[in-house]
mmCIF file of C-alpha atoms in Angstrom:
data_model
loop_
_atom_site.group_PDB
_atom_site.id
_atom_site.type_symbol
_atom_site.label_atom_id
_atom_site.label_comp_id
_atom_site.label_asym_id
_atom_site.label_seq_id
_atom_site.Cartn_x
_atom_site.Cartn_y
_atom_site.Cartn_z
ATOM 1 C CA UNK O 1 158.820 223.009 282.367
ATOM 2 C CA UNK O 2 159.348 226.066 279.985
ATOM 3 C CA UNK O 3 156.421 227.904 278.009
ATOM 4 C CA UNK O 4 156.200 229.772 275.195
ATOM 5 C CA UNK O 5 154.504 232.665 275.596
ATOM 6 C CA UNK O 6 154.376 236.126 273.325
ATOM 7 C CA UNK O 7 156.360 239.020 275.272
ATOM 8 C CA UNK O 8 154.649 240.659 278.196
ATOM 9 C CA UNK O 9 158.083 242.224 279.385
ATOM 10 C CA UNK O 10 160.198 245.227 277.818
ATOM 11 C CA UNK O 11 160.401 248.887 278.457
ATOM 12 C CA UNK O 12 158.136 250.178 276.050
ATOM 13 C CA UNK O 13 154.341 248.921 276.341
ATOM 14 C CA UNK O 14 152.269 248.820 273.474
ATOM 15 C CA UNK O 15 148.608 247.368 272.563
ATOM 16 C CA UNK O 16 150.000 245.998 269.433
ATOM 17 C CA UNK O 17 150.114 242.706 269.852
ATOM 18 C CA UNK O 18 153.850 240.847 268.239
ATOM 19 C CA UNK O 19 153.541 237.556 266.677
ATOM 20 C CA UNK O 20 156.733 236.705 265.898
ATOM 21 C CA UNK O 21 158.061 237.429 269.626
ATOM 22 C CA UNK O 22 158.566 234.693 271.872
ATOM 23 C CA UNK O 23 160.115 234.528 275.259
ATOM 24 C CA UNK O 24 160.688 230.989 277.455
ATOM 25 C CA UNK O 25 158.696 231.966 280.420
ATOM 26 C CA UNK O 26 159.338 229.393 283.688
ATOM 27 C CA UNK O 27 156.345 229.824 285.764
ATOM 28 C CA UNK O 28 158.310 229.415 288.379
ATOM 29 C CA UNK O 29 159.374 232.775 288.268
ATOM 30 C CA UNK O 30 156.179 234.291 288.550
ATOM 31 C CA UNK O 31 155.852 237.138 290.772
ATOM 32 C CA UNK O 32 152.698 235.743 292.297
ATOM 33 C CA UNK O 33 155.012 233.143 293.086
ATOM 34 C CA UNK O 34 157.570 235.270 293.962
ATOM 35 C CA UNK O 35 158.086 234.566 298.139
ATOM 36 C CA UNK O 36 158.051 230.855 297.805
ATOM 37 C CA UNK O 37 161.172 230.581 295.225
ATOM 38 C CA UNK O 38 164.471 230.426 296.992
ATOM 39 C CA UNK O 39 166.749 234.007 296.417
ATOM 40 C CA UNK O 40 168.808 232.481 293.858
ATOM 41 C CA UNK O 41 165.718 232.068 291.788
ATOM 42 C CA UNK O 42 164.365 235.355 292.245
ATOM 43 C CA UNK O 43 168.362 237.019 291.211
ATOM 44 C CA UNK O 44 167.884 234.251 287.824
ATOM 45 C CA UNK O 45 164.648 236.134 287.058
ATOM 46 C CA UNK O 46 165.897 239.600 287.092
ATOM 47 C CA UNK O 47 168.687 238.656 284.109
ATOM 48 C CA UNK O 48 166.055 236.499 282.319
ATOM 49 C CA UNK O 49 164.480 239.699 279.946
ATOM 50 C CA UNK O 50 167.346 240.749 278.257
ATOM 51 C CA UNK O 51 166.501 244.107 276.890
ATOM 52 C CA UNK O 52 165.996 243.724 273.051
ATOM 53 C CA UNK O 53 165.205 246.245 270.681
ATOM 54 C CA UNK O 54 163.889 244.767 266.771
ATOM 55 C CA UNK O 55 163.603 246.535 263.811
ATOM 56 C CA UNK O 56 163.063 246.494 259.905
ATOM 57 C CA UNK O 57 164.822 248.342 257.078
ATOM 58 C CA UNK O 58 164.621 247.918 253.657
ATOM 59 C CA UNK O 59 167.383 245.215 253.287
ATOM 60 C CA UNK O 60 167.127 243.680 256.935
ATOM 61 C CA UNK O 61 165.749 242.944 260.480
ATOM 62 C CA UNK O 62 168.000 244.180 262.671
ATOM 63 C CA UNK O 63 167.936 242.882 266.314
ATOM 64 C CA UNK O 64 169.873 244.408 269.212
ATOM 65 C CA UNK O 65 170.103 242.850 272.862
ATOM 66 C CA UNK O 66 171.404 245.175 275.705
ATOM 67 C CA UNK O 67 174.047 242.533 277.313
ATOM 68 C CA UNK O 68 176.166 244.826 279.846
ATOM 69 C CA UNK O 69 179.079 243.303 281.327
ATOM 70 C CA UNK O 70 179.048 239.990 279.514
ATOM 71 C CA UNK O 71 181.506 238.897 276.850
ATOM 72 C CA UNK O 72 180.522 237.476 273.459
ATOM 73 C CA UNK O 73 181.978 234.158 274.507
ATOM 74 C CA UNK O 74 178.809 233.993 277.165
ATOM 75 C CA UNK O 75 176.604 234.918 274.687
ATOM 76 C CA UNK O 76 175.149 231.704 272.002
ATOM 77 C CA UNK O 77 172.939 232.923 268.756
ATOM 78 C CA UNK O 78 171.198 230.039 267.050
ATOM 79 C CA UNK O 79 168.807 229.144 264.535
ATOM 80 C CA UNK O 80 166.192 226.762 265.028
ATOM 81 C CA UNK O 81 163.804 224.889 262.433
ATOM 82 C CA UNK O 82 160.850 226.950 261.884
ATOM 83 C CA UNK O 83 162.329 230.291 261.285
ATOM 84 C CA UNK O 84 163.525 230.774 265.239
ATOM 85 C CA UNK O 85 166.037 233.242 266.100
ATOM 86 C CA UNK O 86 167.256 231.906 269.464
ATOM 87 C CA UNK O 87 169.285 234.442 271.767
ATOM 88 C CA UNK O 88 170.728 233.055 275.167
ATOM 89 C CA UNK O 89 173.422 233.329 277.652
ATOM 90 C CA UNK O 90 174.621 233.190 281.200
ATOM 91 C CA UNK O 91 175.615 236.514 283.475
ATOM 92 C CA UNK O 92 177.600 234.553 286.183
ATOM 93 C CA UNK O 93 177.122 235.492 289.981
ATOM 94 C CA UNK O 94 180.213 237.387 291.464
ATOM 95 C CA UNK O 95 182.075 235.680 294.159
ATOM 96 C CA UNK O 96 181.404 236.782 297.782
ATOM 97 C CA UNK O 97 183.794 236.510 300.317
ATOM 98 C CA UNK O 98 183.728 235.696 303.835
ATOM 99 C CA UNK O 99 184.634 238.962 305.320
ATOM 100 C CA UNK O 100 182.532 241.315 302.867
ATOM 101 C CA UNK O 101 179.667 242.992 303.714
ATOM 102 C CA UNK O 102 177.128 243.918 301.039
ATOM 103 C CA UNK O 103 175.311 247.006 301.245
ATOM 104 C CA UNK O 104 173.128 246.993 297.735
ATOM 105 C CA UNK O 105 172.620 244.177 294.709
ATOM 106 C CA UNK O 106 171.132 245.286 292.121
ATOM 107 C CA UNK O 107 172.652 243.871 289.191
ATOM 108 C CA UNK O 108 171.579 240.748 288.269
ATOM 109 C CA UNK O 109 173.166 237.071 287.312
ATOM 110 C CA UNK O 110 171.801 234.139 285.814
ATOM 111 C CA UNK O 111 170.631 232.454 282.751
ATOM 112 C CA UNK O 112 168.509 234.166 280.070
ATOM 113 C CA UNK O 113 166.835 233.163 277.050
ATOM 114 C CA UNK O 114 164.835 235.423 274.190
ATOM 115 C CA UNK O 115 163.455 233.598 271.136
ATOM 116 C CA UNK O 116 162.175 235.475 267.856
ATOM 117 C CA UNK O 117 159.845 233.873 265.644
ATOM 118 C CA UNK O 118 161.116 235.593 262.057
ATOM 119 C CA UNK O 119 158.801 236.287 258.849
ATOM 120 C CA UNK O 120 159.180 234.550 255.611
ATOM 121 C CA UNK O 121 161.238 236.666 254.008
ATOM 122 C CA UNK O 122 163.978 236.438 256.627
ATOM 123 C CA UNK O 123 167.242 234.832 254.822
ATOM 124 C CA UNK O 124 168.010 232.298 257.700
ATOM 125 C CA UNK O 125 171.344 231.068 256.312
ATOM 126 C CA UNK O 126 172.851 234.617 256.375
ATOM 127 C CA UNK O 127 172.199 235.820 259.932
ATOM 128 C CA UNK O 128 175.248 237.824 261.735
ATOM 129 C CA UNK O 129 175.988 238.711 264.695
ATOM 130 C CA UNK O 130 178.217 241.090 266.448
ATOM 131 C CA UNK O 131 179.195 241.990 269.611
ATOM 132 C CA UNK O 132 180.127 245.816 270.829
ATOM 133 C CA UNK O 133 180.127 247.812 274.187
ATOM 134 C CA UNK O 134 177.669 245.071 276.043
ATOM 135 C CA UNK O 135 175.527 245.275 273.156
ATOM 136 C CA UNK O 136 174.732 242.221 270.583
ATOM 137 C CA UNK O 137 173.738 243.077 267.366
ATOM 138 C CA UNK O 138 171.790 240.018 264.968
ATOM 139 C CA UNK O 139 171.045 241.485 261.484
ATOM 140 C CA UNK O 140 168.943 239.171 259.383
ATOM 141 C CA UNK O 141 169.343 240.089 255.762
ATOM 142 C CA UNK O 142 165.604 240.330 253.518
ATOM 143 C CA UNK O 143 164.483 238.489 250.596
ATOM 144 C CA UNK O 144 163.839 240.891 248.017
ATOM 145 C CA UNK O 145 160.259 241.804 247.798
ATOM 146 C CA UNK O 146 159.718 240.481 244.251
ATOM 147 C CA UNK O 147 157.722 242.746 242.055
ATOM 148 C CA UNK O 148 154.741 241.266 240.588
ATOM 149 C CA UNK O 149 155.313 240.969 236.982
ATOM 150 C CA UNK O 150 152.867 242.882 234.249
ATOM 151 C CA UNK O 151 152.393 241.022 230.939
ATOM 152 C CA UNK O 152 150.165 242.645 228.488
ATOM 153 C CA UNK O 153 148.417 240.331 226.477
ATOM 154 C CA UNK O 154 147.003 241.606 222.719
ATOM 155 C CA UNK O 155 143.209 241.774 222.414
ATOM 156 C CA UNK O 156 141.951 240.070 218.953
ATOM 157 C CA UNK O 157 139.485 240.632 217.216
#
């Protein structure tokens, strides 16, 4: 079973806490939980926090997603009811042969997930996404902040 929960993980800490951030959390990859998981688990949770970067300019949101080594075909963006940016993929795990002998793994393989909750003025049916260098970029164009309008109304009398 999968949770929502608002993002704990990411390379910059902050006290501010980010309501429209959402990450699927399995609590089976807790690290309290860490020993009893089987390897392949542990390697799954490494890939699962995609690095992701989000911020607003004038005309847009603008969300990038450190994806080394992965191709844009193993990479899904969707929208989901609610205003949900979805961003998932798989990394998969490189083939080991019989005769090789591994010294290090560091990099990581799996499945990852990052969901974005996005604010109202977020134009959801003109999201776009592009892929460059291992790095996906999701640029969600902005209503127009509508000026409030001023109507001066004559004083009788």
């Amino acid at each position: 079973m999968s949770l929502l929960i608002p993002s704990l993980f990411g390379g910059r800490r902050t006290n501010v806490f980010d309501p429209f951030s959402l990450d699927v959390w399995d609590p089976l990859f807790s690290s309290a939980l860490a020993n009893n998981v089987p390897s392949s688990a542990r390697e799954t949770s490494a890939f699962v926090n995609a690095r992701i970067d989000w911020k607003e300019t004038p005309q847009a949101h603008v969300i990038k997603a450190d994806l080394p080594g992965l191709k844009k075909e193993q990479v899904k963006v969707e929208v989901e009811e609610g205003r949900v940016l979805q961003i998932s993929g798989e990394r998969s795990k490189e083939e080991e042969e019989k005769n090789d002998k591994w010294h290090r793994i560091e990099r990581s393989s799996g499945k990852f997930m990052r969901r974005f909750r996005l604010p109202e003025n977020a134009m959801m049916d003109q999201i776009k996404a592009s892929m460059e260098d291992g790095v996906l970029t999701v640029t969600v164009p902005k209503k127009e902040d509508k000026k409030p309008q001023v109507k001066t109304i004559d004083i009788s009398g």
